[in-house]
GROMACS .gro file of C-alpha atoms in nm:
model
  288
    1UNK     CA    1  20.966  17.233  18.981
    2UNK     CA    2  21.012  17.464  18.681
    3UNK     CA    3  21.400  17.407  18.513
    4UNK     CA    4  21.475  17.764  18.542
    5UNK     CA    5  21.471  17.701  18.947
    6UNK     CA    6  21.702  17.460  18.905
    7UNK     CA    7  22.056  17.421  18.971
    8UNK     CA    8  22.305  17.335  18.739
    9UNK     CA    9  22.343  17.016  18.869
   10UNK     CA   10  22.040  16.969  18.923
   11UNK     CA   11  21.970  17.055  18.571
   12UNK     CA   12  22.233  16.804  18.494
   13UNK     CA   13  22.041  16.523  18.731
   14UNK     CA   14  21.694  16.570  18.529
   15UNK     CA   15  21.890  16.532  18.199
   16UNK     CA   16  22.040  16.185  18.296
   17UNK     CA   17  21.767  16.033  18.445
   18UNK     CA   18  21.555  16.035  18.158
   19UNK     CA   19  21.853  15.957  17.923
   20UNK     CA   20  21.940  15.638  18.133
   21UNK     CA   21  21.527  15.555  18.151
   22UNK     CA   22  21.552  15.566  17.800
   23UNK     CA   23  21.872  15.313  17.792
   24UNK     CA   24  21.699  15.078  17.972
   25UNK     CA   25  21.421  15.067  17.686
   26UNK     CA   26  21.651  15.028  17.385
   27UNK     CA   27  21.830  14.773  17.555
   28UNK     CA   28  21.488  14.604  17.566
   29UNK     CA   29  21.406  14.691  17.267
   30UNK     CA   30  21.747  14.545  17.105
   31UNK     CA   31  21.730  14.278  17.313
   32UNK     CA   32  21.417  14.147  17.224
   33UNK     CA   33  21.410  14.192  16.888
   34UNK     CA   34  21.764  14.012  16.804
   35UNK     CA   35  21.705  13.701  17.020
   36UNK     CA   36  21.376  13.665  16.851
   37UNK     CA   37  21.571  13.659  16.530
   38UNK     CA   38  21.874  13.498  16.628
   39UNK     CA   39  21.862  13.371  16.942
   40UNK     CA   40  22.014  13.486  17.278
   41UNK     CA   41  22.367  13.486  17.170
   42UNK     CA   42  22.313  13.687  16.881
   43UNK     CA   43  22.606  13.889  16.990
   44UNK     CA   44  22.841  13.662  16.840
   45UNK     CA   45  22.586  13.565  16.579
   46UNK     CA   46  22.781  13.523  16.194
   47UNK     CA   47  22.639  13.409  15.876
   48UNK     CA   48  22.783  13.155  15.628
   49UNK     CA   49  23.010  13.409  15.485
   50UNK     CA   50  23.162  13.484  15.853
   51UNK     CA   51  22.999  13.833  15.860
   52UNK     CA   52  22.898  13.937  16.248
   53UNK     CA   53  22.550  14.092  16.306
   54UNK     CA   54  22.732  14.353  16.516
   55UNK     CA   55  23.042  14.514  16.448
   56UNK     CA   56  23.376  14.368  16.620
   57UNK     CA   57  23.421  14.694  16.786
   58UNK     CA   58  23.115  14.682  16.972
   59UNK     CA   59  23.173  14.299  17.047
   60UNK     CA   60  23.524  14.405  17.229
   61UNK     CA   61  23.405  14.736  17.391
   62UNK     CA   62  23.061  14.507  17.581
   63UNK     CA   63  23.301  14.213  17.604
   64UNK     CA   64  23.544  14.431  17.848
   65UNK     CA   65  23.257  14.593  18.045
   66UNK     CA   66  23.138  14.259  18.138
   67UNK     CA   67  23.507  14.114  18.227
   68UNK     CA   68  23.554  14.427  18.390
   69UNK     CA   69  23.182  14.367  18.613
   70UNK     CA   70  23.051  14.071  18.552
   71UNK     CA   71  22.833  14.068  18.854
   72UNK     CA   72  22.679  14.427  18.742
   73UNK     CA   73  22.612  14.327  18.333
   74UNK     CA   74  22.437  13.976  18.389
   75UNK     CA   75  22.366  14.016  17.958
   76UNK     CA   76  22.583  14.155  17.687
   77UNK     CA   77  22.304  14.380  17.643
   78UNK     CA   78  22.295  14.547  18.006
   79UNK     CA   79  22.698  14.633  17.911
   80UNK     CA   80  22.622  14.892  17.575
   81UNK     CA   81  22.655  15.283  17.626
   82UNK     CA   82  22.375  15.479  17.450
   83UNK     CA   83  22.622  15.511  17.190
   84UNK     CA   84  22.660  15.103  17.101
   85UNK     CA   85  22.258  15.074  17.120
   86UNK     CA   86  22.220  15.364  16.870
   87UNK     CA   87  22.443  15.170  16.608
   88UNK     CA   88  22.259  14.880  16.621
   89UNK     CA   89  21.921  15.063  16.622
   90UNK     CA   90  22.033  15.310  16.360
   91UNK     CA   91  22.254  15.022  16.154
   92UNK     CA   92  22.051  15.040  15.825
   93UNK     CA   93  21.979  14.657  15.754
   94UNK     CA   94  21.870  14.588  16.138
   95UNK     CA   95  21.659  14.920  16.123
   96UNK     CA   96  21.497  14.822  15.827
   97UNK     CA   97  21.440  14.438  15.927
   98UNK     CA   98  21.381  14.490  16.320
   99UNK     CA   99  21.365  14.823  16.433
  100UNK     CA  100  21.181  15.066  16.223
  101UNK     CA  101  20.793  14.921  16.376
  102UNK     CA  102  20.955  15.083  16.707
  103UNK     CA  103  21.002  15.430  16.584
  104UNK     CA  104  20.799  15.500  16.221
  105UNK     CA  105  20.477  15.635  16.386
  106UNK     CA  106  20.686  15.887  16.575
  107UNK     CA  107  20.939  15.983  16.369
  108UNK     CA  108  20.792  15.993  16.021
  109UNK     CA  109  21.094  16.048  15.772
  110UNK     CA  110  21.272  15.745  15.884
  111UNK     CA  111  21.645  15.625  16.024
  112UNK     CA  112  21.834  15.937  15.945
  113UNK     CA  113  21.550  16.164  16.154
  114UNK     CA  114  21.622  15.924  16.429
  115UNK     CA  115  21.978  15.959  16.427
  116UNK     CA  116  22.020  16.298  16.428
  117UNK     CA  117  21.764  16.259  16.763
  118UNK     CA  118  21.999  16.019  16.947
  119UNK     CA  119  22.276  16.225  16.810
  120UNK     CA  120  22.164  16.508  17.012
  121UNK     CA  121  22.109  16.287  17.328
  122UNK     CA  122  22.453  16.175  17.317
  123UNK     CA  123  22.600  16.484  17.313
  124UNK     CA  124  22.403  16.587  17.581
  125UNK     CA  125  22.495  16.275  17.811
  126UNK     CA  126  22.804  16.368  17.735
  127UNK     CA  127  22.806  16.660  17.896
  128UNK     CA  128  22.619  16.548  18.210
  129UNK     CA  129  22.901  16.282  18.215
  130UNK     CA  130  23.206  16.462  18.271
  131UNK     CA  131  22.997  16.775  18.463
  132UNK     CA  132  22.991  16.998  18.185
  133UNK     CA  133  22.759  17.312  18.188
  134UNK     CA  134  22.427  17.169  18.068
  135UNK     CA  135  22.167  17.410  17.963
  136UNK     CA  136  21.803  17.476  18.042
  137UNK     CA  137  21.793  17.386  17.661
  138UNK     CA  138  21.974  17.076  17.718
  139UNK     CA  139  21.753  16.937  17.998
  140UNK     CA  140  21.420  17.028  17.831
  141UNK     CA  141  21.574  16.808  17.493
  142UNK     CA  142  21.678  16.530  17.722
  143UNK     CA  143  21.359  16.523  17.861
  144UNK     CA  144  21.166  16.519  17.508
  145UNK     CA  145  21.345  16.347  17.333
  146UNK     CA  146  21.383  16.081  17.563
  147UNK     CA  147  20.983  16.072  17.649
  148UNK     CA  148  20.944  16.058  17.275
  149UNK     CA  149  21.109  15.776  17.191
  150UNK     CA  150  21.045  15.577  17.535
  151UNK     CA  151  20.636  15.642  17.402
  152UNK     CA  152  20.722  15.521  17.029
  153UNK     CA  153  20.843  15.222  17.177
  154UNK     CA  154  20.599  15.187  17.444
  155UNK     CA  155  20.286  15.190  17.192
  156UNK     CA  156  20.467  14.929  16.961
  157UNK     CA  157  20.481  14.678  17.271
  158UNK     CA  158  20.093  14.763  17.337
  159UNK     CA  159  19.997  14.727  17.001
  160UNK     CA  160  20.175  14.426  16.937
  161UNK     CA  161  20.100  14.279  17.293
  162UNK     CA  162  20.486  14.219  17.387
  163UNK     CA  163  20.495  14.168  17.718
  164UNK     CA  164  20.383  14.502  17.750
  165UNK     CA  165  20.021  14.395  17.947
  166UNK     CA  166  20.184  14.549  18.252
  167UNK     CA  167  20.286  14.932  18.199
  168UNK     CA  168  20.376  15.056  18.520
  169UNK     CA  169  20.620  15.272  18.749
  170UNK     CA  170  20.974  15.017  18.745
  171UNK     CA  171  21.245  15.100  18.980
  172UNK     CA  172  21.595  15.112  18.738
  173UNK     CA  173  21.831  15.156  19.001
  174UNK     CA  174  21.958  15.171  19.371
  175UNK     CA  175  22.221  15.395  19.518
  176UNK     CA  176  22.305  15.437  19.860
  177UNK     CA  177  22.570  15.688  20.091
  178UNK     CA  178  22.780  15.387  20.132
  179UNK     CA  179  22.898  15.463  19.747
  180UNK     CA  180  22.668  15.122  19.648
  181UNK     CA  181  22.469  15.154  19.290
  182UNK     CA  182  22.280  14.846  19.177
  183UNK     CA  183  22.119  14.872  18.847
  184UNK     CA  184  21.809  14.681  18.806
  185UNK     CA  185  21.950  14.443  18.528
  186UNK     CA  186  22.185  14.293  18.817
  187UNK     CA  187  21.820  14.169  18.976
  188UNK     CA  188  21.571  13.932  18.819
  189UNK     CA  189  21.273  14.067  18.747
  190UNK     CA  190  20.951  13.974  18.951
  191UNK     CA  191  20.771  13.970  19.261
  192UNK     CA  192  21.099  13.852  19.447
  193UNK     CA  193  21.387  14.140  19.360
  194UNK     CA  194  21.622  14.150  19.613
  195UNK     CA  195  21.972  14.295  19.703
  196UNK     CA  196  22.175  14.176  19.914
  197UNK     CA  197  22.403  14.467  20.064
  198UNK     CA  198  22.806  14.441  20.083
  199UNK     CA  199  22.921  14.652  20.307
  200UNK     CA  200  23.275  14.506  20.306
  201UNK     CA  201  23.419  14.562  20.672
  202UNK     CA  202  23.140  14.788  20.769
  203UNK     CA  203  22.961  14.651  21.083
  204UNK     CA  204  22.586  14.871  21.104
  205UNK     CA  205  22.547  14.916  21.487
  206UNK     CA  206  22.281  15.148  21.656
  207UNK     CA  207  22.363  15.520  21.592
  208UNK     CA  208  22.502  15.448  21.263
  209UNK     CA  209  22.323  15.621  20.943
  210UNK     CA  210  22.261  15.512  20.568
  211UNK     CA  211  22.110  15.683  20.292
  212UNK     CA  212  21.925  15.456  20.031
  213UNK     CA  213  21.789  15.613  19.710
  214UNK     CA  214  21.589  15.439  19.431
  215UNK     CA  215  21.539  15.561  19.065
  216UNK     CA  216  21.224  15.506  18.890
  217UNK     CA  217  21.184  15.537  18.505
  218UNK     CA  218  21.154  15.864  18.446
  219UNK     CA  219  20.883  15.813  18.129
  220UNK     CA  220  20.619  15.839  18.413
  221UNK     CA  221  20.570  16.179  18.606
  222UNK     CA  222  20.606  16.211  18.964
  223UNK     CA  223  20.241  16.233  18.978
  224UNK     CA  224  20.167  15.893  18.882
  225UNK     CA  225  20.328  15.661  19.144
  226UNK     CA  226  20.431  15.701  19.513
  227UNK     CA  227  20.727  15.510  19.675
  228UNK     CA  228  20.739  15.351  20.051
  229UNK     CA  229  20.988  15.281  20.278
  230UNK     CA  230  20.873  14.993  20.476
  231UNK     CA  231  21.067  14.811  20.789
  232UNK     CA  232  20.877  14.508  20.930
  233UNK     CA  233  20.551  14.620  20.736
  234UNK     CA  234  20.600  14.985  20.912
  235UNK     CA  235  20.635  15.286  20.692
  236UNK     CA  236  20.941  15.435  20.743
  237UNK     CA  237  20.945  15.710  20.482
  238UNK     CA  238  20.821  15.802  20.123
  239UNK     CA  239  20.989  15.944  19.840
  240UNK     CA  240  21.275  15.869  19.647
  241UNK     CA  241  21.535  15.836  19.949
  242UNK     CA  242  21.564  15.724  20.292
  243UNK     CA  243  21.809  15.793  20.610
  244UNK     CA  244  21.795  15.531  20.883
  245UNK     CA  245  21.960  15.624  21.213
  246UNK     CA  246  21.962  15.240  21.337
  247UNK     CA  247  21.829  15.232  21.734
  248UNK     CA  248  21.876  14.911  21.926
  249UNK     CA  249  21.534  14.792  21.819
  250UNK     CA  250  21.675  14.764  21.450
  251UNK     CA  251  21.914  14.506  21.569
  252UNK     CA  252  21.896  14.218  21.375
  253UNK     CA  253  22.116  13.968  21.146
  254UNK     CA  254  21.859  13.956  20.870
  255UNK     CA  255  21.722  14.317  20.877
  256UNK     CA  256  21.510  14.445  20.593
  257UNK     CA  257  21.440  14.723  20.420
  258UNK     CA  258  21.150  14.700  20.154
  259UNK     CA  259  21.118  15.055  19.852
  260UNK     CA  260  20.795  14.957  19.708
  261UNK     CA  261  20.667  15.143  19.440
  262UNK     CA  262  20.253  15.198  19.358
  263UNK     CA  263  20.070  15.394  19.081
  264UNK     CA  264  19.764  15.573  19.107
  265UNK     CA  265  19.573  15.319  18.903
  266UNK     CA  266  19.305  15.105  19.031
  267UNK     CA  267  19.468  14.800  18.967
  268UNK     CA  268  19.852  14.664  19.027
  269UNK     CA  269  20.101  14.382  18.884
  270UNK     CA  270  20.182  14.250  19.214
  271UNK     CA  271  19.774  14.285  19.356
  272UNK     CA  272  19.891  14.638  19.567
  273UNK     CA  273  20.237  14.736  19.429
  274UNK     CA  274  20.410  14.749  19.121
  275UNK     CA  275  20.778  14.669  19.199
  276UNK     CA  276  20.935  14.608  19.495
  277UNK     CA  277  21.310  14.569  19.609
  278UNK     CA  278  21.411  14.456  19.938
  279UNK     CA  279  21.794  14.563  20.095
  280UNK     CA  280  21.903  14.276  20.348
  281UNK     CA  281  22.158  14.401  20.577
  282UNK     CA  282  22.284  14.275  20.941
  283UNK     CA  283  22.280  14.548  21.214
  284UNK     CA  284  22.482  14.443  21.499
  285UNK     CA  285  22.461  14.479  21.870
  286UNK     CA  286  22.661  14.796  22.043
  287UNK     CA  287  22.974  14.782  22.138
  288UNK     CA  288  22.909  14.847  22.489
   0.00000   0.00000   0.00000
């Protein structure tokens, strides 16, 4: 749907998506890079003169988000704001020994051209984040920008083969009505994601409703991929969200719900999908 249909917060919706799609590819993109170099706790990596790799102000701000949530940031890494990864990107001795292959063939005159690109992003999430009027403008930069960068990055893991053989649709998040958000680094990657839903003293009993919602990275267009609802290998409904109304056939103490994601290609990294995450709930008897 063309932006100007849009409503603000909408508009607002379009612009994070493809900034967070983006965030999960330069935390790949710092991630692998500085555990090639130095291994995977490069965070507190020093050299002989006891000068950190990263800045101490970083280390504290990621060390408290992961105190904070420890079961959401499983890595350092899955803890930085845009913010922390554009320092490290942008920081002129790890852009010029790690970083600039990611970004030269793109943008051409080098780290400070790149900077003043995330600059604008982060001003822009920054609006989005505390609900601030975000313009058409706004949305259509978030959604270059982003794409631009996501593709740099993209064509330096296919050139370089980087684990990059598989390029498909990923699911970066779940969300659901019962105020749940799971982001995909709190998963392991594969064949076997699953998540395992805490409903605290909520009891799921026929008649009850829940909304589930997936986000898929936004550097692929609607177009390309089609998502599933499946319950006991029965498709339920298709599209970003679900609402379940649970009946008494849904009872169950190990009941599933599967969002499996396919692209349009001929071929698939799981044989007919391309991710998958399964919900396990329990969805008791009636009370009468």
């Amino acid at each position: 749907m063309p932006l100007f249909k849009l409503t603000d917060s909408e508009i607002r919706e379009v612009a994070r998506k493809h900034i967070e799609s983006l965030e999960f590819w330069l935390r790949r993109t710092i991630n692998d890079s500085l555990t090639s170099a130095y291994g995977k706790d490069y965070w507190s990596y020093h050299n002989d003169k006891g000068l950190f790799l990263l800045k101490q102000e970083i280390r504290n701000k990621v060390s408290e988000r992961v105190s904070a949530e420890p079961d959401r940031y499983p890595r350092w890494i899955d803890a930085t704001l845009i913010e922390h990864q554009v320092f490290i990107i942008c920081k002129e001795d790890l852009y010029n020994d790690y970083f600039r292959p990611y970004f030269e063939t793109e943008f051409r005159f080098g780290r400070i051209h790149l900077k003043s690109v995330f600059d604008t992003l982060i001003k822009i999430r920054n609006k989005v984040s505390h609900a601030n009027p975000t313009s058409i403008r706004d949305a259509e930069k978030a959604i270059c920008y982003s794409n631009d960068l996501i593709d740099s990055i993209k064509k330096y893991y296919s050139d370089h083969n980087m684990n990059q053989d598989f390029n498909v649709p990923r699911i970066l998040s779940y969300s659901d009505s019962l105020g749940n958000k799971v982001y995909s680094e709190e998963w392991e990657e594969g064949a076997l994601n699953s998540i395992k839903l805490n409903v605290g003293n909520t009891k799921f009993r026929p008649g009850d409703r829940i909304r589930m919602s997936v986000e898929i990275d936004s550097s692929f267009a609607l177009d390309e991929y089609k998502i599933e609802w499946s319950i006991d290998y029965k498709i339920r409904a298709t599209g970003e969200l679900i609402e379940l109304v649970f009946t008494d056939e849904d009872v169950d103490a190990n009941f599933m719900v599967k969002a499996r994601v396919t692209s349009n290609k001929a071929w698939h990294k799981y044989g007919s999908y391309d991710d998958i995450i399964r919900i396990h709930m329990s969805v008791f008897p009636p009370l009468s």
